[in-house]
Coordinates of C-alpha atoms and ligand atoms in Angstrom, one line a residue:
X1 CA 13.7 12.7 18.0
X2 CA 11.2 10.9 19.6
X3 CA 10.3 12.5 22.9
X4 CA 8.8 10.0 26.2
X5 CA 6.9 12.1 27.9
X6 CA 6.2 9.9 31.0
X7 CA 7.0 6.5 31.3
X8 CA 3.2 5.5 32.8
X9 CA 1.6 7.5 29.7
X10 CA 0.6 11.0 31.6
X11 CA 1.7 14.2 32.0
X12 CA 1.2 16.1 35.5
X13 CA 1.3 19.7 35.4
X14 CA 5.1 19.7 36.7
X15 CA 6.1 18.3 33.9
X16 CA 4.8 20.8 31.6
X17 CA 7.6 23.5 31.1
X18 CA 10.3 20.2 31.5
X19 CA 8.2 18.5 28.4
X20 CA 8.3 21.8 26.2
X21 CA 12.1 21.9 26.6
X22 CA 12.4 19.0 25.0
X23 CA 10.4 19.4 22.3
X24 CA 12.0 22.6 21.3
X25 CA 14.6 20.6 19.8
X26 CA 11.8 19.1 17.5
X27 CA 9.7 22.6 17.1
X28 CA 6.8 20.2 18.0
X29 CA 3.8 22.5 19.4
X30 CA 2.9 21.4 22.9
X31 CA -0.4 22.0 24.4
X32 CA -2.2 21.2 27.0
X33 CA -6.2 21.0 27.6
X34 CA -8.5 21.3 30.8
X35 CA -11.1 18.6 30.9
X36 CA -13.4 21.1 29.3
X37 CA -11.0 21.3 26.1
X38 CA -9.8 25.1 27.4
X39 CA -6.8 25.7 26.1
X40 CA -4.0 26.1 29.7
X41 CA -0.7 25.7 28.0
X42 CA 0.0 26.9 24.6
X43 CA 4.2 26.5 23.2
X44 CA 6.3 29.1 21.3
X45 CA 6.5 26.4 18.4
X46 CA 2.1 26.9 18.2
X47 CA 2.5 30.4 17.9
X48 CA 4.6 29.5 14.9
X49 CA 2.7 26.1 13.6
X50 CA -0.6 28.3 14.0
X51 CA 0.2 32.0 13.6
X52 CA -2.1 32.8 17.0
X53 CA -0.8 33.8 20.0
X54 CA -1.2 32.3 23.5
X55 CA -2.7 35.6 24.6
X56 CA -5.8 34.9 21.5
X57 CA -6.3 31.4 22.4
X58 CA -6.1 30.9 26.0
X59 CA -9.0 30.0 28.2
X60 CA -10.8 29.6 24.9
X61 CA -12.3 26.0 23.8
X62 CA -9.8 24.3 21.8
X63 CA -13.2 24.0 18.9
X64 CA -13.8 27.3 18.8
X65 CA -10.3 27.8 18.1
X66 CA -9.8 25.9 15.6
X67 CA -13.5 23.8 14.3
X68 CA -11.2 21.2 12.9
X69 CA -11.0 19.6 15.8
X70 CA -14.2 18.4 16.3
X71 CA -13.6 15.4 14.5
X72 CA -11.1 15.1 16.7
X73 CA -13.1 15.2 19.9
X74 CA -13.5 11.2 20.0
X75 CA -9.8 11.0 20.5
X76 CA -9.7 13.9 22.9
X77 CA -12.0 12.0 25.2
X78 CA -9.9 8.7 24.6
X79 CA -7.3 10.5 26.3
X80 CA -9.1 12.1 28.9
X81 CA -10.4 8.9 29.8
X82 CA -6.7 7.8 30.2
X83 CA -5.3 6.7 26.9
X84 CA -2.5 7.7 24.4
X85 CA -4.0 8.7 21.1
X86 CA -2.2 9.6 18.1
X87 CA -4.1 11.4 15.4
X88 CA -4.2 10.6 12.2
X89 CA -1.8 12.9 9.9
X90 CA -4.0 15.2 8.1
X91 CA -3.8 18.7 6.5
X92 CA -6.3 21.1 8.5
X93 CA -6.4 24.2 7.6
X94 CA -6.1 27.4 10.4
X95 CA -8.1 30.3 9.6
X96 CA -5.8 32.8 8.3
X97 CA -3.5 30.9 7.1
X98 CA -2.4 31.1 2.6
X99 CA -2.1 27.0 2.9
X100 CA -2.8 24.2 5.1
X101 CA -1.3 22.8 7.3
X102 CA -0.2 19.4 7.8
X103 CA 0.3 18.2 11.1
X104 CA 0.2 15.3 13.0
X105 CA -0.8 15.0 16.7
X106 CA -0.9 12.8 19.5
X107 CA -3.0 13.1 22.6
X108 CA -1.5 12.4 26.1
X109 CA -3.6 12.3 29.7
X110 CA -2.9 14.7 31.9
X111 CA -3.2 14.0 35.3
X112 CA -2.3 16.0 38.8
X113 CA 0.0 14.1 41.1
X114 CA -3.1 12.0 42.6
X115 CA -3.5 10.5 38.9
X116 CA -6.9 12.2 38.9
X117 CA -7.6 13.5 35.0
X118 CA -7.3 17.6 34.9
X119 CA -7.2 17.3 31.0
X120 CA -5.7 16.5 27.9
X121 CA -1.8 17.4 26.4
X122 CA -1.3 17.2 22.7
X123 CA 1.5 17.4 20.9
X124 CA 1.9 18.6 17.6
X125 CA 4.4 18.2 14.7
X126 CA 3.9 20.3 11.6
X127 CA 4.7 18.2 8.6
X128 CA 3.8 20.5 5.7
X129 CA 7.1 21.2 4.4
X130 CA 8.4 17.3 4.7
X131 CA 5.0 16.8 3.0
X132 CA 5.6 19.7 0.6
X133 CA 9.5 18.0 -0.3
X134 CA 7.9 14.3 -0.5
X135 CA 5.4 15.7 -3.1
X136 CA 8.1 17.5 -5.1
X137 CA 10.3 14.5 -4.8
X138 CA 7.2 12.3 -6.3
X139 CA 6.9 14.9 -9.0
X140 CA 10.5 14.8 -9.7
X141 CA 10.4 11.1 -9.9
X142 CA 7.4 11.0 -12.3
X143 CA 8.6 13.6 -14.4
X144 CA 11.7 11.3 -14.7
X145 CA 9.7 8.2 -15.1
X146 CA 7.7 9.9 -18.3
X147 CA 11.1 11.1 -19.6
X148 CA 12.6 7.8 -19.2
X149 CA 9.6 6.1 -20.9
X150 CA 9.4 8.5 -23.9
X151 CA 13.1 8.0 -24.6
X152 CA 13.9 6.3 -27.5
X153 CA 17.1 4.6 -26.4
X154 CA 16.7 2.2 -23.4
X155 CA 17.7 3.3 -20.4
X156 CA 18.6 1.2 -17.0
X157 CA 19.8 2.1 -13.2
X158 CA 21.3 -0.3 -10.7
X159 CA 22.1 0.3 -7.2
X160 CA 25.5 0.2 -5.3
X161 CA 25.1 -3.1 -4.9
X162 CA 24.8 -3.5 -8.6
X163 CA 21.6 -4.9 -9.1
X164 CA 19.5 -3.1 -11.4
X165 CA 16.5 -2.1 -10.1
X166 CA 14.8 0.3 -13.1
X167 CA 14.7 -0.4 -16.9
X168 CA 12.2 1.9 -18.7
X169 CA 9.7 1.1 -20.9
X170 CA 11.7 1.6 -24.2
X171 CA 13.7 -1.2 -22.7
X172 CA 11.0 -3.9 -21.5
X173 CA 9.5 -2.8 -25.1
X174 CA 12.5 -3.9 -26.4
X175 CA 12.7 -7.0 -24.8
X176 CA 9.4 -7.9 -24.7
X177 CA 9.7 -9.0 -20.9
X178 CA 8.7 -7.4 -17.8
X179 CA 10.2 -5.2 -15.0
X180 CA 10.0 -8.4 -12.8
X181 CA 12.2 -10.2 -15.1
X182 CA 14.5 -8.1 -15.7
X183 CA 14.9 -6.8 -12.0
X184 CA 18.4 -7.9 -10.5
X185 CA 20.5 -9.7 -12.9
X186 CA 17.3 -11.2 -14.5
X187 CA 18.4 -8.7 -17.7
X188 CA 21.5 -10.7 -18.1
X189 CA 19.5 -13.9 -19.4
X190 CA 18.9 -11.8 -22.7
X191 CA 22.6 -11.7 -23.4
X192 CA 24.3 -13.6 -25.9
X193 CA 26.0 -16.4 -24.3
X194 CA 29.1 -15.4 -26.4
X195 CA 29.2 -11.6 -25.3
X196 CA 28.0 -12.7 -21.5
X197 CA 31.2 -12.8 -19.6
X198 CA 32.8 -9.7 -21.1
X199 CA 29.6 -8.1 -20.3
X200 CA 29.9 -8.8 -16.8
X201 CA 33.7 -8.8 -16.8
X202 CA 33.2 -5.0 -17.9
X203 CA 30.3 -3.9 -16.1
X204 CA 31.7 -5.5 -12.5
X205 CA 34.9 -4.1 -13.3
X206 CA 34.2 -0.7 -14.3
X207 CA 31.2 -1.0 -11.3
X208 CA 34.0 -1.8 -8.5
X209 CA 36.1 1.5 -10.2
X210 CA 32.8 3.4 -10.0
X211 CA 34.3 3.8 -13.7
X212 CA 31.9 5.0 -16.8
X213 CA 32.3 2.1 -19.2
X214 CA 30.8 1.2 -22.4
X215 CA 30.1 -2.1 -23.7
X216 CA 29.1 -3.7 -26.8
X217 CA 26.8 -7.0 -27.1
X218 CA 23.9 -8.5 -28.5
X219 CA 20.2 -8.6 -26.9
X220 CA 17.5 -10.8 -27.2
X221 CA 14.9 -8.5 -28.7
X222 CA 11.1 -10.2 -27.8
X223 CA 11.2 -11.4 -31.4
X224 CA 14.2 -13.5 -30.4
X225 CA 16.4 -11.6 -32.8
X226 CA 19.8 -10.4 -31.7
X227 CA 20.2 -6.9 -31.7
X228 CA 23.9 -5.8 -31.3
X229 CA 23.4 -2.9 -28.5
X230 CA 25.7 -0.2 -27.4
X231 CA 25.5 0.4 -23.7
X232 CA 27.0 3.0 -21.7
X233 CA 27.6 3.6 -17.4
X234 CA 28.1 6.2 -15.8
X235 CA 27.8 6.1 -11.7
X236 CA 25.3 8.5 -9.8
X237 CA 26.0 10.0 -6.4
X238 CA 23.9 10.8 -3.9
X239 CA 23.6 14.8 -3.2
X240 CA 25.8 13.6 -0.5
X241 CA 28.4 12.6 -3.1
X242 CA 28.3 8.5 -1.6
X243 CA 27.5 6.5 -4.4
X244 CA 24.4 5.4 -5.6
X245 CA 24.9 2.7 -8.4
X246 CA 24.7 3.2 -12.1
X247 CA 22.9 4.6 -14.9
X248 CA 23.1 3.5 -18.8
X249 CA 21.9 4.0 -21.9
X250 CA 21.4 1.6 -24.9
X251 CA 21.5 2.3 -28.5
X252 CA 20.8 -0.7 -31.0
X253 CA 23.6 -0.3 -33.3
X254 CA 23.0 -3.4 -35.5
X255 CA 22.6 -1.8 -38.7
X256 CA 25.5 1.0 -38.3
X257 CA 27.8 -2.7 -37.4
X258 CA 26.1 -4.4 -40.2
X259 CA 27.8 -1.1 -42.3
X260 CA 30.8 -0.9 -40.8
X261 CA 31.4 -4.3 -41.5
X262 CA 30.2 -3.8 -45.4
X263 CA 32.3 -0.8 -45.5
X264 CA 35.4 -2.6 -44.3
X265 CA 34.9 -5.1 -46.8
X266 CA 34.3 -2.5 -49.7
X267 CA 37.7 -0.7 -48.6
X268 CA 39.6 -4.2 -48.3
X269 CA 37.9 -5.0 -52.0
X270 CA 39.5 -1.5 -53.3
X271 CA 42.6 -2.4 -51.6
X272 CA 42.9 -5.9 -53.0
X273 CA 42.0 -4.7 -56.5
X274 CA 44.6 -1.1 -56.4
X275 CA 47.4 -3.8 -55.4
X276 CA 46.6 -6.1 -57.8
X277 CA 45.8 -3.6 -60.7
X278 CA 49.2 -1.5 -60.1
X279 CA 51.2 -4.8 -59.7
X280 CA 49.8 -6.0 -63.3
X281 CA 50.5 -2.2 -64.7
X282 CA 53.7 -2.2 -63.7
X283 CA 55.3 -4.9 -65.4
X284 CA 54.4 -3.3 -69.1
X285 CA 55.3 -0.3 -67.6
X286 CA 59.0 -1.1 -66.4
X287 CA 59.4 -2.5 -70.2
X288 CA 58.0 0.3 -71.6
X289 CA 60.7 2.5 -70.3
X290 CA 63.5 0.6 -70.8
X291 CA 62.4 0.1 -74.3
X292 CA 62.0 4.0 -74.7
X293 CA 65.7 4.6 -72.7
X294 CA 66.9 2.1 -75.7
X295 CA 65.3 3.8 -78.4
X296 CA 66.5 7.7 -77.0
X297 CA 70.0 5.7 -77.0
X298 CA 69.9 4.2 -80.4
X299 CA 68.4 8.3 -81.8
X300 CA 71.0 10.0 -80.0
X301 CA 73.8 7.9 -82.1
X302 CA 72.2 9.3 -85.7
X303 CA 72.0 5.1 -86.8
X304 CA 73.6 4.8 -90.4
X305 CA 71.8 5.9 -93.4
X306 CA 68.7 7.8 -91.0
X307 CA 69.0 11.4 -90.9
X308 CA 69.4 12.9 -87.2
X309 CA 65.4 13.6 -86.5
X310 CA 65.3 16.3 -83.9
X311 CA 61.3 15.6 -84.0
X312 CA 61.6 11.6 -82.9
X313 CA 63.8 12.6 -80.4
X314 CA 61.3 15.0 -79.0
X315 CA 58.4 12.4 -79.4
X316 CA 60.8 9.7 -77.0
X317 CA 61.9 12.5 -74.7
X318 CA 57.9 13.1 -74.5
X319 CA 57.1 9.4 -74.1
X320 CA 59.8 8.6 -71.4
X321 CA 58.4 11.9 -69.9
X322 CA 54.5 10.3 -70.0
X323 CA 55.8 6.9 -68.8
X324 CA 57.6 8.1 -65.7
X325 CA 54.3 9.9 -65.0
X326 CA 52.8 6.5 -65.5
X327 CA 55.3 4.6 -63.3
X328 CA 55.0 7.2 -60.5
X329 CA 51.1 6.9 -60.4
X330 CA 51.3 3.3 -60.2
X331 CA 53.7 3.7 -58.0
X332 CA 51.8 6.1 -55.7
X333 CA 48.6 3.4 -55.7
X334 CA 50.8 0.5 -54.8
X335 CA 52.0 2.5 -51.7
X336 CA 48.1 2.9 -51.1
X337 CA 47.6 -0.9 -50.6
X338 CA 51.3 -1.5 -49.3
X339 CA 50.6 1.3 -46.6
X340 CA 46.8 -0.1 -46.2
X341 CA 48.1 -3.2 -44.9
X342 CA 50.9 -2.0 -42.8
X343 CA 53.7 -3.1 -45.3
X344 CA 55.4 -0.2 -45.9
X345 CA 58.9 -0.9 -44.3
X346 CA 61.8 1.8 -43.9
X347 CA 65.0 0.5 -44.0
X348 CA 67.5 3.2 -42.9
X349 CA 71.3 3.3 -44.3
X350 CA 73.8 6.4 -43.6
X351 CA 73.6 8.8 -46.8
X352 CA 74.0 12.6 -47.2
X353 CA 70.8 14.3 -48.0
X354 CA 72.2 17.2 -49.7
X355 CA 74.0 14.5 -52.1
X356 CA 70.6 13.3 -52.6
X357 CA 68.6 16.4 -52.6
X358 CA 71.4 17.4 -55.3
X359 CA 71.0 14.4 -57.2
X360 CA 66.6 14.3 -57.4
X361 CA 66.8 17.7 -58.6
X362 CA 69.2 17.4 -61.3
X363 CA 67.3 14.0 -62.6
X364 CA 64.1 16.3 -62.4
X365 CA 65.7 19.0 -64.4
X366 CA 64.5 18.4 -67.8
X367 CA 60.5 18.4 -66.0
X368 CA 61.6 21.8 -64.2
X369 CA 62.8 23.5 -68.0
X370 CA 60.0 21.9 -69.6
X371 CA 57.8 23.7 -66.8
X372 CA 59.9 26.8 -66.9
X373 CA 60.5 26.5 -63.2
X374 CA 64.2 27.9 -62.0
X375 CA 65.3 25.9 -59.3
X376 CA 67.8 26.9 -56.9
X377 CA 69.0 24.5 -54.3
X378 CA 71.0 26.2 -50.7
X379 CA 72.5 22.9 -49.7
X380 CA 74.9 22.4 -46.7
X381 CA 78.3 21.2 -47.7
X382 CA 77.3 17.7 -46.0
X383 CA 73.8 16.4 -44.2
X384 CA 74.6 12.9 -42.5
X385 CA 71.7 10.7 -41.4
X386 CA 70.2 7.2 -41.4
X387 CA 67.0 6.9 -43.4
X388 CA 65.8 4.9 -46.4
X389 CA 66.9 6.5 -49.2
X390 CA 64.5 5.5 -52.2
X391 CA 61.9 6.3 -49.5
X392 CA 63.4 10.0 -49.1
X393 CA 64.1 10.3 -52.4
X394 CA 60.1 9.5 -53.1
X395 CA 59.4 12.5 -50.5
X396 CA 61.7 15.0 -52.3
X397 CA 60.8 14.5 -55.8
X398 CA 57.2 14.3 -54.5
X399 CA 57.3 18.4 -53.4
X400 CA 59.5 19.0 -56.2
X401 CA 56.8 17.6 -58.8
X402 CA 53.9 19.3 -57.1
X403 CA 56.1 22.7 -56.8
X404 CA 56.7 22.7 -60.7
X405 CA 53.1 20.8 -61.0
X406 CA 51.1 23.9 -59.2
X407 CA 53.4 26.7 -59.7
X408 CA 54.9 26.5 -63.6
X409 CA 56.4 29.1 -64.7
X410 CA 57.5 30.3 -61.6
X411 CA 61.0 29.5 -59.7
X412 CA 61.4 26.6 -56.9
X413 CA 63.9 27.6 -53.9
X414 CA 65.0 24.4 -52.0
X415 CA 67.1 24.1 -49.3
X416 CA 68.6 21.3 -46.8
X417 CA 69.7 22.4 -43.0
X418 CA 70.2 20.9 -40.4
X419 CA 68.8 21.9 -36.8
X420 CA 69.4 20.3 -33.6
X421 CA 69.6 16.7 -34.1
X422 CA 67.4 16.7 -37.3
X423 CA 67.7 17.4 -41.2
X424 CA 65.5 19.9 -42.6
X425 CA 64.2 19.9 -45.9
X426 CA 62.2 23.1 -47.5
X427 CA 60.7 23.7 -50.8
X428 CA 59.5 26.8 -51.6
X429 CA 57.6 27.6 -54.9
X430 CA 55.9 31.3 -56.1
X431 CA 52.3 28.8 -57.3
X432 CA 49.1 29.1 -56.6
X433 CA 49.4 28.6 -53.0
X434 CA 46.8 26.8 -50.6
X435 CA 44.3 28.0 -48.2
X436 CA 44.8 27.7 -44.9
X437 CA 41.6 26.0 -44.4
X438 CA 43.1 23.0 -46.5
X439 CA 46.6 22.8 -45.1
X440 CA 46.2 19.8 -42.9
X441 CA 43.4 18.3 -45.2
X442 CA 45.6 17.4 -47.7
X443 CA 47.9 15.5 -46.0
X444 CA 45.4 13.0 -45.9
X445 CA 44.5 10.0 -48.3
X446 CA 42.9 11.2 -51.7
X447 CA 42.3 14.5 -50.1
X448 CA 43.1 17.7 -52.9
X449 CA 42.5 21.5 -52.5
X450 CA 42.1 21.9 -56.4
X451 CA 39.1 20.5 -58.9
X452 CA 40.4 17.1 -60.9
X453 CA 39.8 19.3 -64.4
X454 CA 42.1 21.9 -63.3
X455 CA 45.3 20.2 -62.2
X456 CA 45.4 15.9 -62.5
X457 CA 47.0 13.5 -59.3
X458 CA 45.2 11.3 -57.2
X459 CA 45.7 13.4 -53.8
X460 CA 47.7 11.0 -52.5
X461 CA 51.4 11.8 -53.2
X462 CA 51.3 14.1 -49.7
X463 CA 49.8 11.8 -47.8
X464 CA 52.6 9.0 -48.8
X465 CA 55.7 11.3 -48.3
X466 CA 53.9 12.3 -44.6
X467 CA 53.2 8.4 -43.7
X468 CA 57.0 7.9 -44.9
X469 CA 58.4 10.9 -42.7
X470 CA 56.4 9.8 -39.9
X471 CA 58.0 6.3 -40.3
X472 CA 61.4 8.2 -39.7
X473 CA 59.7 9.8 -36.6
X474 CA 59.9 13.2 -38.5
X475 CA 57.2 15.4 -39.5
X476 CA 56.2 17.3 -42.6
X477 CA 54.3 21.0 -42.4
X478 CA 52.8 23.3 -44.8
X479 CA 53.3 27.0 -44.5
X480 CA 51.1 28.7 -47.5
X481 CA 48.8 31.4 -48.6
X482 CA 46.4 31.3 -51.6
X483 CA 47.6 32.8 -54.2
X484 CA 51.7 33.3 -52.7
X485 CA 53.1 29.8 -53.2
X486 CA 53.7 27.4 -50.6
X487 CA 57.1 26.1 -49.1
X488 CA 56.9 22.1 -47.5
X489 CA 59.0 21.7 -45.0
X490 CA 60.3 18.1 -43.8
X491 CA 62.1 17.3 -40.7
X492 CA 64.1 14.1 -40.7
X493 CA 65.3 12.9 -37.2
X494 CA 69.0 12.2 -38.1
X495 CA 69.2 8.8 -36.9
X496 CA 65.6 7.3 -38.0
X497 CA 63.4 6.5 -35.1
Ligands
ADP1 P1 47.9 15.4 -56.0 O1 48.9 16.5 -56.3 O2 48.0 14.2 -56.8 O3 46.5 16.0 -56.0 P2 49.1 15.5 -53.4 O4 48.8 14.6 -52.2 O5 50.5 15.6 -53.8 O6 48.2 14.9 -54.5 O7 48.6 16.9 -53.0 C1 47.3 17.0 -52.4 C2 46.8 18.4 -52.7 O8 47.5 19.4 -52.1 C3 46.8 18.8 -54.1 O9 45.7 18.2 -54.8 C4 46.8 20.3 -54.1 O10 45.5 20.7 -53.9 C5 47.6 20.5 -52.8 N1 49.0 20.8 -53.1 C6 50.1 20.0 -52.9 N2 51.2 20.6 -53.2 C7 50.9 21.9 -53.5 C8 51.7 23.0 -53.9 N3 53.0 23.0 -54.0 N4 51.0 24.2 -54.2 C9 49.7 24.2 -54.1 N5 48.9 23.2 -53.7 C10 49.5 22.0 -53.5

């Protein structure tokens, strides 16, 4: 609050105790001077501004009060003479005092009702602590400038009008241009023309949603080079919470794109070449076995004039058993690539699935015997649903194979369920179990819980039969213990989603 004293520039005496009410609002020191520079009036706020008393420094000359003011005594005499003066804002320091003060003064006449001079009032306004904050708020700022400029990523701030008005030196380093050019929307010129409107379609409409946004496009390094940079908002606030513009942070992520995009190609390569190697393996393979069916057929009628060779048919029961292997790895590699590229269709029909849980478990029966694997099946009578059956049928052989594959020699419990609008598969098995560490791993792609020499498979049988039971908006779980077998359980909405 500024205070007018007096509108012609003096203070009489009268006004005196009126002037030092006002000024209390400030907690400016008020004094006032006889035309020898005695000290006549002395305020509460100079008892606080100085630590003295009225009682020490009344009557005494202002300099011997306080020495600093002799280089003040040109201005002292200004204003005795009749003019305003402000002092210059200075510290001084007040005998007794741990620190300086800062203060700032000005130096009014003061006159008696005749106009005659009768001495000098100065008013005093101790700015140490403002000073004290602007030095800490200088600090602050140059302690964020030198962390700004040591960062490696390049950093930027705009206002709440949404020019930028701060990029720091890791960026102008970057760009090989100066703050002047950047300043404003100067920056934008090192966009690349085809990134530049959704750059400024995001930044404006994340800015007008005070939104934290994050961007991707190339910059004009100073070599001319495009650098593909990652940039990321975030609004700042005032202490007052209003908002104060934006802050972001670049990363040049041009060599982790330049990956990415090698790595997609790599994976799309494998893909391509799973597809096209199963495709070809299949077609041998499909002969194979029906060549090996024909053969089992023509040894299981004893052909005239060969003797019944319970060894041959061993070797073809063997070979059938080797091929279906075969068939159902090339099988599980095609799904890869058909799943890979989003081909893998359900088609849902009404069946029973404890017909068909019925039905994989008795084809599987000569692998269960050969495993020495019991397997006991607690089927309802009927389970009614609409799902795609060869894809089921995939998911239940799946758990039975693995079940016989990682527990031989033990017995395989299955049942079929139903709960509230959904089928429920379970197959238990007394094998080596899985630790819970691994139980969601392994419902991913090529992800196993055992070494390769131990126990052979790809690791992707699981993930398959989840990707087909999430295609039926069902789900698949895991409930195991190392060492104590595991039992799968699948839940199959009944009408497929
Ligand atoms: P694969 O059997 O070809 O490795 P899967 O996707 O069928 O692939 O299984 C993934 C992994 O899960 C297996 O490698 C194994 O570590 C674990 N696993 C699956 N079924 C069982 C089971 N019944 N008992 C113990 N571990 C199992």
């Amino acid at each position: 609050m500024k205070t007018k004293l007096s509108g012609g520039g003096r203070i009489v005496p009268s006004m005196l105790g009126f002037a030092d009410n006002l000024l209390r609002g400030e907690g400016a020191g008020l004094v006032a001077l006889d035309v020898d520079f005695r000290f006549t009036f002395w305020n509460a706020a100079m008892e606080r501004i100085t630590g003295l008393g009225a009682d020490e420094v009344m009557g005494r000359f202002a300099i011997d009060a306080f020495p600093f003011l002799g280089d003040q005594r040109e201005s002292l005499g200004r204003a005795l003479a009749g003019e305003t003066v402000a002092a210059e804002r200075r510290p001084f320091a007040i005998a007794g005092r741990a620190r300086e003060r800062v203060l700032e003064g000005s130096f009014t006449p003061f006159t008696n009702e005749q106009g005659d001079a009768v001495g000098v009032v100065c008013r005093i306004r101790d700015l140490t602590e403002q000073k004290l904050a602007e030095e800490q708020l200088g600090e602050t700022e140059r302690r964020f400038q030198n962390m700004a400029d040591a960062a490696p990523v390049l950093l930027w701030m705009s206002e709440p009008d949404g020019l930028c008005t701060f990029f720091n030196q890791t960026w102008l380093d970057f760009t090989g241009r100066t703050m002047e050019e950047e300043w404003g929307v100067g920056w934008a010129a090192g966009i690349h023309f085809e990134d530049f409107q959704k750059c400024m379609d995001t930044y404006f409409t994340a800015f007008n949603a005070r939104r934290v946004f994050e961007m991707e496009y190339r910059l004009r390094r100073h070599d001319g080079d495009y650098r593909w940079i990652l940039d990321r908002g975030t609004p700042r606030y005032s202490p007052d919470r209003t908002f104060a513009g934006y802050i972001g942070s670049c990363v040049d992520i041009t060599d982790r794109k330049r990956m990415e995009g090698e790595l997609r190609k790599a994976v799309r390569d494998r893909d391509d070449f799973l597809s096209i190697a199963s495709h070809e393996l299949r077609t041998p393979l499909t002969t194979l076995s029906l060549e090996i069916q024909s053969l089992k057929r023509a040894l299981g009628k004893h052909p005239k004039g060969l003797p019944k060779s319970d060894r041959l048919e061993r070797s073809a029961a063997v070979a059938e058993n080797q091929i279906n292997r075969l068939i159902t790895l090339v099988e599980e590699l095609l799904d890869v690539s058909r799943l890979a590229s989003g081909r893998l269709r359900v088609e849902p029909t009404e069946f029973d699935l404890s017909e068909l849980v019925r039905e994989v478990a008795s084809r599987l029966k000569p692998s269960l015997d050969a495993a020495g694997c019991a397997l006991s099946l607690e089927a309802r009578a009927r389970t009614i649903g609409s799902w795609d059956r060869l894809r089921v049928e995939q998911v239940v052989a799946n758990l039975v194979s693995n079940a016989l594959k990682y527990g031989p020699g033990n017995p395989v419990e299955m049942s079929v369920t139903q709960e509230t609008e959904c089928a429920c598969l379970r197959v238990r098995d007394h094998g080596i179990g899985i630790a819970h560490a691994d139980q969601r791993r392994i419902f991913q792609r090529f992800e196993r819980a055992v070494p390769l020499s131990h126990y052979s498979g790809f690791g992707l049988g699981l993930w398959i039969a989840r990707e087909i039971v999430a295609a039926h908006g069902g789900s698949i779980d895991v409930d195991s213990e190392l060492g104590r077998g595991s039992t799968f359980i699948v839940r199959l909405p009944l009408r497929a989603a």
